[in-house]
Amino acid sequence: MTKRFLTAEDVRRLGGPEILLEAETVVTPQAAEAAATAGVRLIGPAGAYAPPVPDRGPDAARAKASLPMLPEPSATDGVGLVVTVVGRNRPGVLAEITAALASHECDVADISQRNVGGYFHTVFTCAVPPGRDFGSIKDSLQCLGGEGDYVVRVMHESVFRFMHRV
Amino acid sequence: MPFTDHEILETVRMFELETFDIRTTTLGINLLDCADPDLESSCEKVYAKIVHHGRNLVEMAGGIEADLGIPIINKRVATTPMALVAAASGSKDLVPFARAMDAAAAEIGIDYIGGFTAYVHKGYSNADHALVESIPEALASTARVCSSVSLATTKAGINMDAVSHFSKVVLETARLTASEGGLGCAKLVCFSNPVEDNPFIAGAHIGIGEPETVLNVGVSGPGVVRSALERLGPEADLLAVAETIKRTAFKITRMGELVGREAARRMGTVFGIVDVSLAPTPAVGDSVADILELIGVERTGAPGTTAALALLTDAVKKGGAMASSSVGGLSGAFIPVSEDAGMIRAVEEGALSLAKLEAMTTVCSVGLDMVAVPGNTSQATLAGIIADEMAIGMVNQKTTAVRAIPVPGKGPGETHDWGGLLGTAIVQDPGRFGSEVFHSRGGRIPAPLQSYRN
């Protein structure tokens, strides 16, 4: 039978040793419990029931196709992440940051640094090798420094691209 | 072209120092297929469908935060107006639907879910009436459910019977949540000309013209606009002020566009809209009142405030419209009194009255929002406040709303702290004159001439 949902009431009404479900049917938790209690097996097209992939509706496929067609500000070649470091100046800061970047095989495309009084800010733009997980690079950089020393912030270059390029 | 230091530091400063964030990613879920003649089965379906679609919403938003390095504060769900879903059940008590929504929201790890909603601007269906009657109990017995009711539109006029009914519901909700300072009313709003793709709580729901599922994004950033105006200084003329706000709004909205595209892609659904609304929080600097004062009024509420707010709202919309083809929702500037430290200060110092606030709502993007009124406000007076606001929306073909909180046991000038994002309220004085006869007439205020556009 074609049903979008199987409820506990359906289970009680249909009964039997098993209920055959369509691929897209969602079984409510109460129905699953009622079936387990009554010893009714719920069978999907591929064996025991497993929740289907959510059907996001008829517009979703079109949306998926059209998203890549939306014009985007073009990517800046070779840049994947932007690292900004702000803090109190001391020897070794640059070395710590670049060592962390090197450990992730990030290629530094551009560096700029300014010193004002005892403080500095440094901006790195880096290329990330394909397949690298942005999140783990970010985490390992952002845990460098600390209070009273320096603070690192890592953002994806698309943030800057969307904000500053049309 | 590589980015300049100036560009990079400007963006980093927005996030680090100016409290800029993506305020919400809201997943809209159509629940019409959850209708069932059996109440229990219908509630089961509501729960199951919200959980089925929303299960990875929080994880998805967290993934985007991690991958882009920008904060996404809230993850929420908006549903089809529940009165439509519940109609088939024939039940007079629709609280079980609110409980199902609440349980589903808890299961997927979100703090609020919007959609305990009815459209009654021209009249009630049986289910609409049951829903409105169920609101006080629904809000008092759940933590996450938000409710909204459409009372007026430009096309239909104002349903004054519903305005009166809604006022009774607000007072009853305050009574049932008296131990928390009437907090239930913070989750309850009424609209004139509601938008059907609003991602912001408490009015979030998705209308019947919306897709099966849709991902909407709300961006905020009063702090960014404030800083830009601080840098501009008091010498610049108003054209320069408008241009500065517009450029800032453009940049803010671009972040919404980026996150909206990415979130829709990851959820495998439709990217609906970016709502670019300057939505204040009680955090220092995150204030719309501060912006108005930087534009040049001594305190929010002083003469000139409405004009300054008109400039602000319009510039935000224009900047947003250039930045995204998907700008929607309410887009503009919110003026929720208790949630904005600058607004509270203005009330405290006697600069901002309820009357001035009402004037400001003619040009802001929503309406009377998070306004505390005395706990003993009569139904007729509250209905009068709501009717005034509905009339502003109806005549000006704009969305207006009222989220008023009668604070039990408190009178004009007294304060109540709800804590967290809801902030501190000073109870406003609605005045000593009533509108009993107007209220008791009932009926409908007919649609204005400007509605006849066919």
Coordinates of C-alpha atoms in Angstrom, one line a residue:
Chain A
M1 CA 0.0 0.0 0.0
T2 CA 1.2 3.6 -0.6
K3 CA 1.3 5.5 2.5
R4 CA 3.5 8.4 3.5
F5 CA 3.3 7.4 7.2
L6 CA 2.6 4.3 9.1
T7 CA 1.0 5.1 12.5
A8 CA 0.3 3.0 15.5
E9 CA -3.3 3.0 14.6
D10 CA -2.4 1.5 11.1
V11 CA -0.4 -1.2 12.8
R12 CA -3.3 -2.1 15.1
R13 CA -5.7 -2.1 12.1
L14 CA -3.5 -4.0 9.6
G15 CA -2.1 -6.5 12.1
G16 CA -0.7 -9.7 10.7
P17 CA 2.7 -11.3 11.0
E18 CA 4.2 -8.5 8.8
I19 CA 3.3 -5.2 7.1
L20 CA 4.8 -4.4 3.7
L21 CA 5.9 -0.8 3.3
E22 CA 6.7 1.4 0.3
A23 CA 10.2 2.8 -0.1
E24 CA 9.2 6.3 1.0
T25 CA 6.9 5.4 4.0
V26 CA 8.0 6.9 7.3
V27 CA 7.1 4.7 10.3
T28 CA 6.3 6.8 13.4
P29 CA 8.1 5.9 16.6
Q30 CA 4.7 4.9 18.1
A31 CA 4.0 2.6 15.2
A32 CA 7.4 1.0 15.5
E33 CA 6.7 0.4 19.2
A34 CA 3.2 -1.0 18.5
A35 CA 4.6 -3.3 15.9
A36 CA 7.3 -4.5 18.3
T37 CA 4.8 -5.1 21.0
A38 CA 2.4 -7.0 18.7
G39 CA 5.2 -9.0 17.1
V40 CA 4.4 -7.5 13.7
R41 CA 7.4 -7.3 11.3
L42 CA 7.8 -4.1 9.2
I43 CA 9.2 -4.9 5.8
G44 CA 10.5 -2.4 3.4
P45 CA 11.5 -3.1 -0.2
A46 CA 15.0 -4.0 0.9
G47 CA 14.2 -6.1 3.9
A48 CA 13.5 -4.9 7.5
Y49 CA 12.3 -1.3 7.7
A50 CA 14.9 1.5 7.7
P51 CA 14.0 5.2 7.6
P52 CA 14.0 6.4 4.0
V53 CA 16.1 9.3 2.8
P54 CA 14.0 12.4 3.4
D55 CA 12.0 13.3 0.3
R56 CA 12.5 17.1 0.2
G57 CA 9.8 17.6 -2.4
P58 CA 9.4 18.2 -6.1
D59 CA 11.3 21.6 -6.1
A60 CA 14.4 20.1 -4.5
A61 CA 15.7 18.5 -7.6
R62 CA 15.3 21.7 -9.6
A63 CA 16.9 23.6 -6.8
K64 CA 19.9 21.2 -6.8
A65 CA 20.4 21.7 -10.5
S66 CA 20.0 25.4 -10.4
L67 CA 22.3 26.1 -7.5
P68 CA 25.6 25.7 -9.4
M69 CA 24.2 27.9 -12.1
L70 CA 23.9 30.9 -9.8
P71 CA 26.6 33.3 -10.7
E72 CA 29.3 33.5 -8.0
P73 CA 32.2 35.9 -7.6
S74 CA 35.1 34.0 -9.2
A75 CA 37.5 32.1 -6.9
T76 CA 40.8 33.7 -6.3
D77 CA 43.4 31.3 -7.7
G78 CA 45.1 29.0 -5.2
V79 CA 43.5 30.5 -2.1
G80 CA 41.5 28.3 0.3
L81 CA 41.7 29.9 3.7
V82 CA 42.5 33.2 5.3
V83 CA 44.3 33.3 8.6
T84 CA 44.5 36.4 10.7
V85 CA 46.7 36.6 13.8
V86 CA 46.5 39.4 16.3
G87 CA 48.4 39.8 19.5
R88 CA 51.5 40.8 21.5
N89 CA 54.7 40.6 19.5
R90 CA 57.4 38.2 20.5
P91 CA 60.0 36.1 18.6
G92 CA 58.6 32.8 17.1
V93 CA 55.0 33.7 16.4
L94 CA 55.4 33.5 12.6
A95 CA 57.3 30.3 13.0
E96 CA 54.6 28.7 15.1
I97 CA 51.9 29.6 12.6
T98 CA 53.8 28.6 9.5
A99 CA 54.8 25.3 11.1
A100 CA 51.2 24.5 11.7
L101 CA 50.3 25.5 8.2
A102 CA 53.2 23.3 6.8
S103 CA 52.0 20.3 8.8
H104 CA 48.7 20.5 6.9
E105 CA 50.6 21.1 3.6
C106 CA 49.1 24.5 3.2
D107 CA 50.8 26.7 0.7
V108 CA 51.1 30.3 1.9
A109 CA 50.2 32.5 -1.1
D110 CA 50.5 35.9 0.6
I111 CA 51.6 37.3 4.0
S112 CA 51.3 40.8 5.4
Q113 CA 52.3 42.0 8.8
R114 CA 52.0 45.3 10.7
N115 CA 53.5 46.1 14.0
V116 CA 52.1 48.9 16.2
G117 CA 53.7 49.4 19.6
G118 CA 54.3 46.0 21.1
Y119 CA 51.4 44.5 19.1
F120 CA 51.1 43.0 15.6
H121 CA 48.6 41.7 13.2
T122 CA 49.4 39.3 10.4
V123 CA 47.2 38.1 7.6
F124 CA 48.0 34.9 5.7
T125 CA 46.2 33.7 2.6
C126 CA 46.8 30.1 1.9
A127 CA 46.1 27.4 -0.6
V128 CA 44.8 24.1 0.9
P129 CA 45.6 20.9 -1.0
P130 CA 42.6 19.1 -2.4
G131 CA 40.9 16.7 -0.1
R132 CA 42.1 18.3 3.1
D133 CA 39.5 18.8 5.9
F134 CA 39.2 22.5 6.5
G135 CA 37.8 22.0 10.0
S136 CA 40.8 20.2 11.3
I137 CA 43.2 22.7 9.9
K138 CA 41.1 25.5 11.5
D139 CA 41.1 23.7 14.8
S140 CA 44.8 23.1 15.0
L141 CA 45.6 26.8 14.1
Q142 CA 43.0 28.3 16.4
C143 CA 44.3 26.5 19.4
L144 CA 47.7 28.2 19.0
G145 CA 48.5 31.3 21.1
G146 CA 46.3 32.1 23.9
E147 CA 45.2 34.8 26.3
G148 CA 47.8 37.5 26.7
D149 CA 49.7 36.1 23.8
Y150 CA 48.0 36.1 20.4
V151 CA 44.7 35.0 18.8
V152 CA 44.3 33.1 15.5
R153 CA 41.2 33.2 13.4
V154 CA 40.7 31.0 10.3
M155 CA 38.0 31.6 7.8
H156 CA 37.2 30.2 4.4
E157 CA 38.2 32.4 1.5
S158 CA 34.6 32.2 0.1
V159 CA 33.5 34.4 3.0
F160 CA 35.7 37.2 1.7
R161 CA 34.9 36.5 -1.9
F162 CA 31.2 36.8 -1.3
M163 CA 31.6 39.9 0.8
H164 CA 34.1 41.8 -1.2
R165 CA 33.7 40.6 -4.8
V166 CA 30.7 40.7 -7.1
Chain B
M1 CA 42.4 39.4 -7.5
P2 CA 43.8 38.7 -4.0
F3 CA 42.1 40.4 -1.1
T4 CA 43.6 43.5 0.4
D5 CA 44.5 43.7 4.1
H6 CA 41.8 46.2 4.5
E7 CA 39.1 43.9 3.1
I8 CA 40.3 41.0 5.2
L9 CA 40.5 42.9 8.5
E10 CA 37.1 44.5 7.8
T11 CA 35.4 41.1 7.6
V12 CA 37.3 39.7 10.6
R13 CA 36.4 42.8 12.6
M14 CA 32.7 42.3 11.8
F15 CA 32.7 38.8 13.3
E16 CA 35.2 39.4 16.2
L17 CA 34.2 42.9 17.4
E18 CA 30.9 43.9 15.9
T19 CA 28.8 40.8 17.0
F20 CA 27.9 40.0 13.4
D21 CA 26.5 36.5 12.9
I22 CA 24.1 34.4 10.9
R23 CA 21.2 34.7 13.2
T24 CA 19.2 31.7 12.0
T25 CA 19.0 28.9 9.6
T26 CA 15.3 27.9 9.5
L27 CA 14.1 24.7 7.9
G28 CA 10.5 25.1 6.6
I29 CA 8.6 21.8 6.6
N30 CA 5.2 21.4 5.0
L31 CA 3.0 19.3 7.2
L32 CA -0.2 19.2 5.2
D33 CA 0.3 15.4 4.6
C34 CA 0.1 14.9 8.3
A35 CA -3.6 15.5 8.4
D36 CA -5.6 12.6 9.8
P37 CA -9.1 12.1 11.1
D38 CA -7.5 10.4 14.1
L39 CA -6.0 13.0 16.4
E40 CA -3.3 10.7 17.8
S41 CA -2.3 9.5 14.4
S42 CA -2.0 13.1 13.1
C43 CA 0.2 14.1 16.0
E44 CA 2.4 11.0 15.5
K45 CA 2.8 12.1 11.8
V46 CA 3.6 15.7 12.8
Y47 CA 6.3 14.5 15.2
A48 CA 7.7 11.9 12.7
K49 CA 7.9 14.3 9.8
I50 CA 9.6 17.1 11.7
V51 CA 12.2 14.7 13.0
H52 CA 12.6 12.9 9.7
H53 CA 13.4 16.2 7.9
G54 CA 15.0 18.1 10.7
R55 CA 17.2 15.4 12.1
N56 CA 20.5 16.7 10.6
L57 CA 19.7 20.4 10.7
V58 CA 21.8 21.2 13.7
E59 CA 24.7 19.0 12.5
M60 CA 24.5 20.7 9.0
A61 CA 24.6 24.2 10.5
G62 CA 27.5 23.2 12.7
G63 CA 29.3 21.8 9.7
I64 CA 28.9 25.1 7.8
E65 CA 30.2 27.0 10.9
A66 CA 33.3 24.8 11.0
D67 CA 33.9 24.9 7.3
L68 CA 33.5 28.6 6.7
G69 CA 34.6 29.8 10.1
I70 CA 31.6 32.0 10.7
P71 CA 29.0 31.7 13.5
I72 CA 25.4 30.5 13.0
I73 CA 23.6 31.2 16.2
N74 CA 20.1 29.5 15.9
K75 CA 18.8 26.5 14.1
R76 CA 15.0 26.4 13.9
V77 CA 12.0 24.8 12.2
A78 CA 9.0 26.5 10.7
T79 CA 5.9 24.5 9.8
T80 CA 2.7 24.8 7.9
P81 CA 0.0 26.7 10.0
M82 CA -1.1 23.9 12.3
A83 CA -4.7 24.8 12.1
L84 CA -4.7 23.5 8.5
V85 CA -3.0 20.3 9.5
A86 CA -5.3 19.8 12.5
A87 CA -8.6 20.5 10.7
A88 CA -9.1 16.9 9.6
S89 CA -8.9 15.6 13.2
G90 CA -12.0 17.6 14.2
S91 CA -10.6 18.0 17.7
K92 CA -11.5 21.0 19.8
D93 CA -8.3 20.7 21.8
L94 CA -5.2 21.1 19.7
V95 CA -2.7 21.2 22.5
P96 CA -1.5 17.7 21.5
F97 CA -0.2 19.1 18.2
A98 CA 1.9 21.6 20.2
R99 CA 3.2 18.8 22.3
A100 CA 4.2 16.9 19.2
M101 CA 6.0 19.9 17.8
D102 CA 7.7 20.5 21.1
A103 CA 8.9 16.9 21.4
A104 CA 10.1 16.9 17.8
A105 CA 12.1 20.1 18.4
A106 CA 13.6 18.6 21.5
E107 CA 14.5 15.4 19.6
I108 CA 16.4 17.3 16.8
G109 CA 18.1 19.6 19.3
I110 CA 16.6 23.0 18.5
D111 CA 15.4 25.7 20.9
Y112 CA 12.3 27.0 19.0
I113 CA 9.8 25.8 16.5
G114 CA 7.3 28.1 14.8
G115 CA 4.0 27.2 13.2
F116 CA 1.3 26.8 15.9
T117 CA -0.5 29.2 13.6
A118 CA -3.9 30.2 12.2
Y119 CA -5.0 32.6 9.5
V120 CA -8.2 34.3 10.7
H121 CA -8.0 37.7 9.1
K122 CA -11.4 37.3 7.4
G123 CA -13.0 34.6 9.6
Y124 CA -12.5 31.3 11.4
S125 CA -12.7 27.7 10.3
N126 CA -13.6 25.4 13.1
A127 CA -10.0 24.3 13.3
D128 CA -8.8 27.9 13.4
H129 CA -11.0 28.6 16.3
A130 CA -9.9 25.5 18.1
L131 CA -6.3 26.5 17.6
V132 CA -6.6 30.0 18.9
E133 CA -8.5 28.6 21.9
S134 CA -5.7 26.1 22.5
I135 CA -2.9 28.7 22.4
P136 CA -2.6 29.6 26.2
E137 CA -2.4 26.0 27.3
A138 CA -0.1 25.1 24.3
L139 CA 2.4 27.8 25.2
A140 CA 2.2 27.2 28.9
S141 CA 2.7 23.5 28.6
T142 CA 5.5 23.5 26.0
A143 CA 9.0 25.2 26.0
R144 CA 9.8 25.5 22.3
V145 CA 6.6 26.1 20.4
C146 CA 5.9 29.5 19.0
S147 CA 2.5 30.6 17.9
S148 CA 1.2 33.3 15.5
V149 CA -2.2 34.4 14.3
S150 CA -3.0 36.5 11.2
L151 CA -5.7 39.1 12.2
A152 CA -5.7 41.4 9.3
T153 CA -4.5 41.9 5.7
T154 CA -4.8 44.8 3.2
K155 CA -7.0 42.6 1.1
A156 CA -9.4 41.4 3.8
G157 CA -9.4 44.2 6.4
I158 CA -9.2 43.6 10.1
N159 CA -11.2 40.9 11.8
M160 CA -12.0 42.8 15.0
D161 CA -13.7 39.8 16.6
A162 CA -10.4 37.9 16.2
V163 CA -8.5 40.9 17.6
S164 CA -10.7 40.7 20.7
H165 CA -10.3 37.0 20.9
F166 CA -6.6 37.2 20.5
S167 CA -6.3 39.8 23.2
K168 CA -8.1 37.4 25.5
V169 CA -5.7 34.7 24.5
V170 CA -2.7 36.9 25.3
L171 CA -4.1 37.8 28.7
E172 CA -4.8 34.1 29.4
T173 CA -1.3 33.1 28.3
A174 CA 0.2 35.6 30.6
R175 CA -1.9 34.3 33.5
L176 CA -0.9 30.7 32.8
T177 CA 2.8 31.7 32.7
A178 CA 2.6 34.2 35.5
S179 CA 5.4 32.6 37.5
E180 CA 7.8 33.4 34.6
G181 CA 6.6 37.0 34.2
G182 CA 4.1 36.1 31.4
L183 CA 6.9 34.5 29.4
G184 CA 4.4 32.5 27.3
C185 CA 3.5 35.8 25.5
A186 CA 7.0 36.1 24.2
K187 CA 6.2 33.1 22.0
L188 CA 3.0 34.6 20.7
V189 CA 2.5 37.1 18.0
C190 CA -0.3 38.4 15.8
F191 CA 0.2 39.8 12.3
S192 CA -1.3 42.1 9.7
N193 CA -0.1 40.9 6.2
P194 CA 2.0 38.0 7.5
V195 CA 4.9 36.9 5.3
E196 CA 4.9 33.2 4.5
D197 CA 8.6 32.7 4.6
N198 CA 9.6 34.4 7.8
P199 CA 12.6 32.5 9.4
F200 CA 12.5 34.5 12.7
I201 CA 10.8 33.3 15.8
A202 CA 8.1 33.9 17.1
G203 CA 6.3 34.5 13.8
A204 CA 8.1 31.8 11.8
H205 CA 5.9 29.5 9.7
I206 CA 5.6 28.5 6.1
G207 CA 2.6 29.4 4.0
I208 CA 0.7 27.2 1.7
G209 CA 2.5 28.5 -1.4
E210 CA 5.8 27.3 -0.1
P211 CA 7.7 24.2 -1.2
E212 CA 7.6 20.8 0.6
T213 CA 10.7 21.8 2.4
V214 CA 12.7 25.0 2.2
L215 CA 15.8 26.5 3.9
N216 CA 15.6 30.1 4.9
V217 CA 18.3 32.2 6.4
G218 CA 18.2 35.2 8.7
V219 CA 21.2 37.5 9.0
S220 CA 21.6 40.2 11.5
G221 CA 24.2 42.8 12.3
P222 CA 23.2 46.0 14.1
G223 CA 26.7 46.1 15.5
V224 CA 28.3 46.3 12.1
V225 CA 26.0 49.1 11.0
R226 CA 26.7 50.9 14.2
S227 CA 30.4 50.7 13.8
A228 CA 30.3 51.9 10.2
L229 CA 28.3 54.9 11.3
E230 CA 30.7 55.6 14.1
R231 CA 33.5 55.7 11.6
L232 CA 31.5 57.9 9.3
G233 CA 31.1 60.5 12.1
P234 CA 28.5 63.2 12.8
E235 CA 29.5 65.6 10.0
A236 CA 28.4 63.4 7.0
D237 CA 25.0 64.3 5.5
L238 CA 22.1 61.9 5.4
L239 CA 22.8 60.7 1.9
A240 CA 26.2 59.6 3.1
V241 CA 24.5 57.9 6.1
A242 CA 22.1 56.1 3.8
E243 CA 24.9 55.0 1.4
T244 CA 27.0 53.7 4.3
I245 CA 24.1 51.7 5.7
K246 CA 23.3 50.3 2.3
R247 CA 26.9 49.2 1.6
T248 CA 27.1 47.6 5.0
A249 CA 23.7 45.8 4.5
F250 CA 25.0 44.6 1.2
K251 CA 28.0 42.9 2.8
I252 CA 25.9 41.4 5.6
T253 CA 23.4 40.0 3.1
R254 CA 26.1 38.4 1.0
M255 CA 27.0 36.3 4.0
G256 CA 23.3 35.2 4.2
E257 CA 23.5 34.4 0.5
L258 CA 26.6 32.3 0.9
V259 CA 25.3 30.4 3.9
G260 CA 21.8 30.0 2.4
R261 CA 23.2 28.4 -0.8
E262 CA 25.5 26.1 1.2
A263 CA 22.9 25.1 3.7
A264 CA 20.3 24.3 1.0
R265 CA 22.9 22.3 -0.9
R266 CA 23.9 20.3 2.2
M267 CA 20.2 19.7 3.2
G268 CA 19.3 18.8 -0.4
T269 CA 16.5 21.3 -0.4
V270 CA 15.4 24.6 -1.8
F271 CA 17.1 27.8 -0.8
G272 CA 14.2 30.0 0.0
I273 CA 15.1 33.5 1.2
V274 CA 17.6 35.6 3.1
D275 CA 15.9 37.8 5.7
V276 CA 18.2 40.7 6.2
S277 CA 16.9 42.2 9.4
L278 CA 18.8 44.2 11.9
A279 CA 17.8 42.2 14.9
P280 CA 19.2 43.5 18.2
T281 CA 20.2 41.4 21.2
P282 CA 20.8 42.6 24.7
A283 CA 24.5 42.4 24.1
V284 CA 26.4 45.7 24.3
G285 CA 26.6 47.3 20.8
D286 CA 24.1 45.0 19.2
S287 CA 21.4 47.7 19.3
V288 CA 19.1 49.3 16.7
A289 CA 18.5 52.2 19.1
D290 CA 22.3 52.9 19.1
I291 CA 22.1 53.2 15.3
L292 CA 19.3 55.7 15.5
E293 CA 21.2 57.7 18.0
L294 CA 24.3 57.6 15.8
I295 CA 22.2 58.9 12.9
G296 CA 21.5 61.8 15.2
V297 CA 18.6 61.6 17.6
E298 CA 19.7 62.3 21.2
R299 CA 17.7 59.3 22.5
T300 CA 15.5 56.9 20.6
G301 CA 12.0 58.3 20.8
A302 CA 13.1 61.9 20.4
P303 CA 11.6 63.9 17.5
G304 CA 13.3 62.7 14.3
T305 CA 13.4 59.1 15.4
T306 CA 10.7 57.9 13.0
A307 CA 12.4 59.6 10.1
A308 CA 15.8 58.2 11.1
L309 CA 14.3 54.7 11.3
A310 CA 12.7 55.1 7.9
L311 CA 16.1 55.9 6.4
L312 CA 17.6 52.9 8.2
T313 CA 15.0 50.4 7.2
D314 CA 15.0 51.6 3.6
A315 CA 18.8 51.5 3.2
V316 CA 18.9 48.0 4.7
K317 CA 16.4 46.8 2.2
K318 CA 18.2 48.4 -0.7
G319 CA 21.6 47.0 0.3
G320 CA 20.0 43.6 0.7
A321 CA 18.2 43.7 -2.6
M322 CA 21.5 44.3 -4.4
A323 CA 23.2 41.5 -2.6
S324 CA 20.8 38.7 -3.1
S325 CA 17.9 37.8 -5.5
S326 CA 16.3 35.9 -2.6
V327 CA 15.7 38.7 -0.1
G328 CA 12.4 38.0 1.6
G329 CA 10.9 37.5 5.0
L330 CA 10.5 40.7 7.0
S331 CA 13.9 42.3 6.0
G332 CA 14.5 45.7 7.6
A333 CA 15.0 46.7 11.2
F334 CA 13.4 45.1 14.2
I335 CA 12.6 47.2 17.3
P336 CA 12.0 44.6 20.0
V337 CA 12.0 46.8 23.1
S338 CA 13.2 44.4 25.8
E339 CA 15.8 42.8 23.6
D340 CA 17.6 46.0 22.8
A341 CA 19.7 47.7 25.5
G342 CA 19.4 51.1 23.8
M343 CA 15.7 50.9 23.6
I344 CA 15.4 49.9 27.3
R345 CA 17.6 52.9 28.2
A346 CA 15.3 55.2 26.1
V347 CA 12.2 53.9 27.9
E348 CA 14.0 54.2 31.3
E349 CA 14.9 57.8 30.6
G350 CA 11.4 58.7 29.5
A351 CA 12.3 59.2 25.8
L352 CA 10.4 56.4 24.3
S353 CA 6.6 56.1 24.9
L354 CA 4.2 53.5 23.6
A355 CA 2.7 56.1 21.3
K356 CA 6.1 57.0 19.8
L357 CA 6.9 53.3 19.5
E358 CA 3.7 52.9 17.5
A359 CA 4.7 55.7 15.2
M360 CA 8.1 54.0 14.6
T361 CA 6.3 50.8 13.6
T362 CA 4.9 52.6 10.5
V363 CA 8.4 52.4 9.0
C364 CA 10.2 49.5 10.8
S365 CA 9.9 46.0 9.3
V366 CA 7.7 44.4 11.9
G367 CA 5.8 46.2 14.7
L368 CA 5.3 46.4 18.4
D369 CA 7.7 43.8 19.5
M370 CA 8.4 42.6 23.0
V371 CA 6.4 45.4 24.5
A372 CA 5.6 44.9 28.2
V373 CA 2.2 46.2 29.3
P374 CA 0.7 46.2 32.8
G375 CA -0.6 42.9 34.0
N376 CA -4.0 44.3 34.7
T377 CA -4.5 45.7 31.1
S378 CA -8.1 45.1 30.1
Q379 CA -9.0 43.0 27.1
A380 CA -10.5 46.1 25.4
T381 CA -7.3 48.1 25.9
L382 CA -5.1 45.4 24.6
A383 CA -7.4 44.9 21.7
G384 CA -7.2 48.6 21.0
I385 CA -3.4 48.5 20.9
I386 CA -3.5 45.5 18.6
A387 CA -6.1 47.0 16.3
D388 CA -4.1 50.2 15.9
E389 CA -1.1 48.2 14.9
M390 CA -3.1 46.0 12.5
A391 CA -4.6 49.2 10.9
I392 CA -1.1 50.6 10.2
G393 CA -0.2 47.3 8.4
M394 CA -3.5 47.1 6.6
V395 CA -3.5 50.7 5.2
N396 CA 0.2 50.8 4.4
Q397 CA 0.3 47.4 2.8
K398 CA 3.1 46.3 5.1
T399 CA 3.6 43.6 7.6
T400 CA 3.0 44.7 11.1
A401 CA 2.9 42.6 14.3
V402 CA 2.2 42.8 18.0
R403 CA 4.1 40.8 20.6
A404 CA 2.8 42.3 23.8
I405 CA 3.5 40.8 27.2
P406 CA 1.1 41.7 30.0
V407 CA 3.5 41.2 33.0
P408 CA 1.4 39.8 35.8
G409 CA 1.5 41.9 39.0
K410 CA 3.5 44.7 37.4
G411 CA 2.4 48.3 36.6
P412 CA 3.7 51.1 34.4
G413 CA 7.4 51.9 35.0
E414 CA 8.1 48.6 36.8
T415 CA 10.7 46.3 35.3
H416 CA 10.9 42.6 34.7
D417 CA 13.9 40.6 33.6
W418 CA 13.2 37.5 31.6
G419 CA 16.9 36.8 31.2
G420 CA 18.8 35.6 28.2
L421 CA 18.0 36.9 24.7
L422 CA 14.5 38.2 25.8
G423 CA 16.1 40.8 28.0
T424 CA 14.6 43.2 30.5
A425 CA 11.3 45.0 30.0
I426 CA 10.0 48.2 31.5
V427 CA 6.2 48.1 31.6
Q428 CA 4.8 50.7 29.3
D429 CA 1.8 52.8 30.1
P430 CA -1.1 52.4 27.7
G431 CA -2.8 55.5 29.2
R432 CA -5.9 55.8 31.4
F433 CA -8.5 56.1 28.7
G434 CA -10.2 53.0 27.2
S435 CA -12.0 52.0 24.1
E436 CA -14.8 49.8 25.5
V437 CA -17.5 50.8 23.0
F438 CA -15.2 50.4 20.0
H439 CA -14.2 47.0 21.3
S440 CA -17.7 45.8 22.1
R441 CA -19.0 46.6 18.6
G442 CA -17.1 43.7 17.1
G443 CA -17.3 42.8 13.4
R444 CA -14.8 43.6 10.7
I445 CA -13.1 46.7 9.6
P446 CA -13.5 46.5 5.8
A447 CA -10.5 46.4 3.5
P448 CA -9.2 49.9 2.5
L449 CA -9.6 51.4 -0.9
Q450 CA -6.0 50.6 -1.8
S451 CA -6.8 46.9 -1.7
Y452 CA -8.9 47.1 -4.8
R453 CA -6.1 46.6 -7.3
N454 CA -7.5 44.1 -9.7

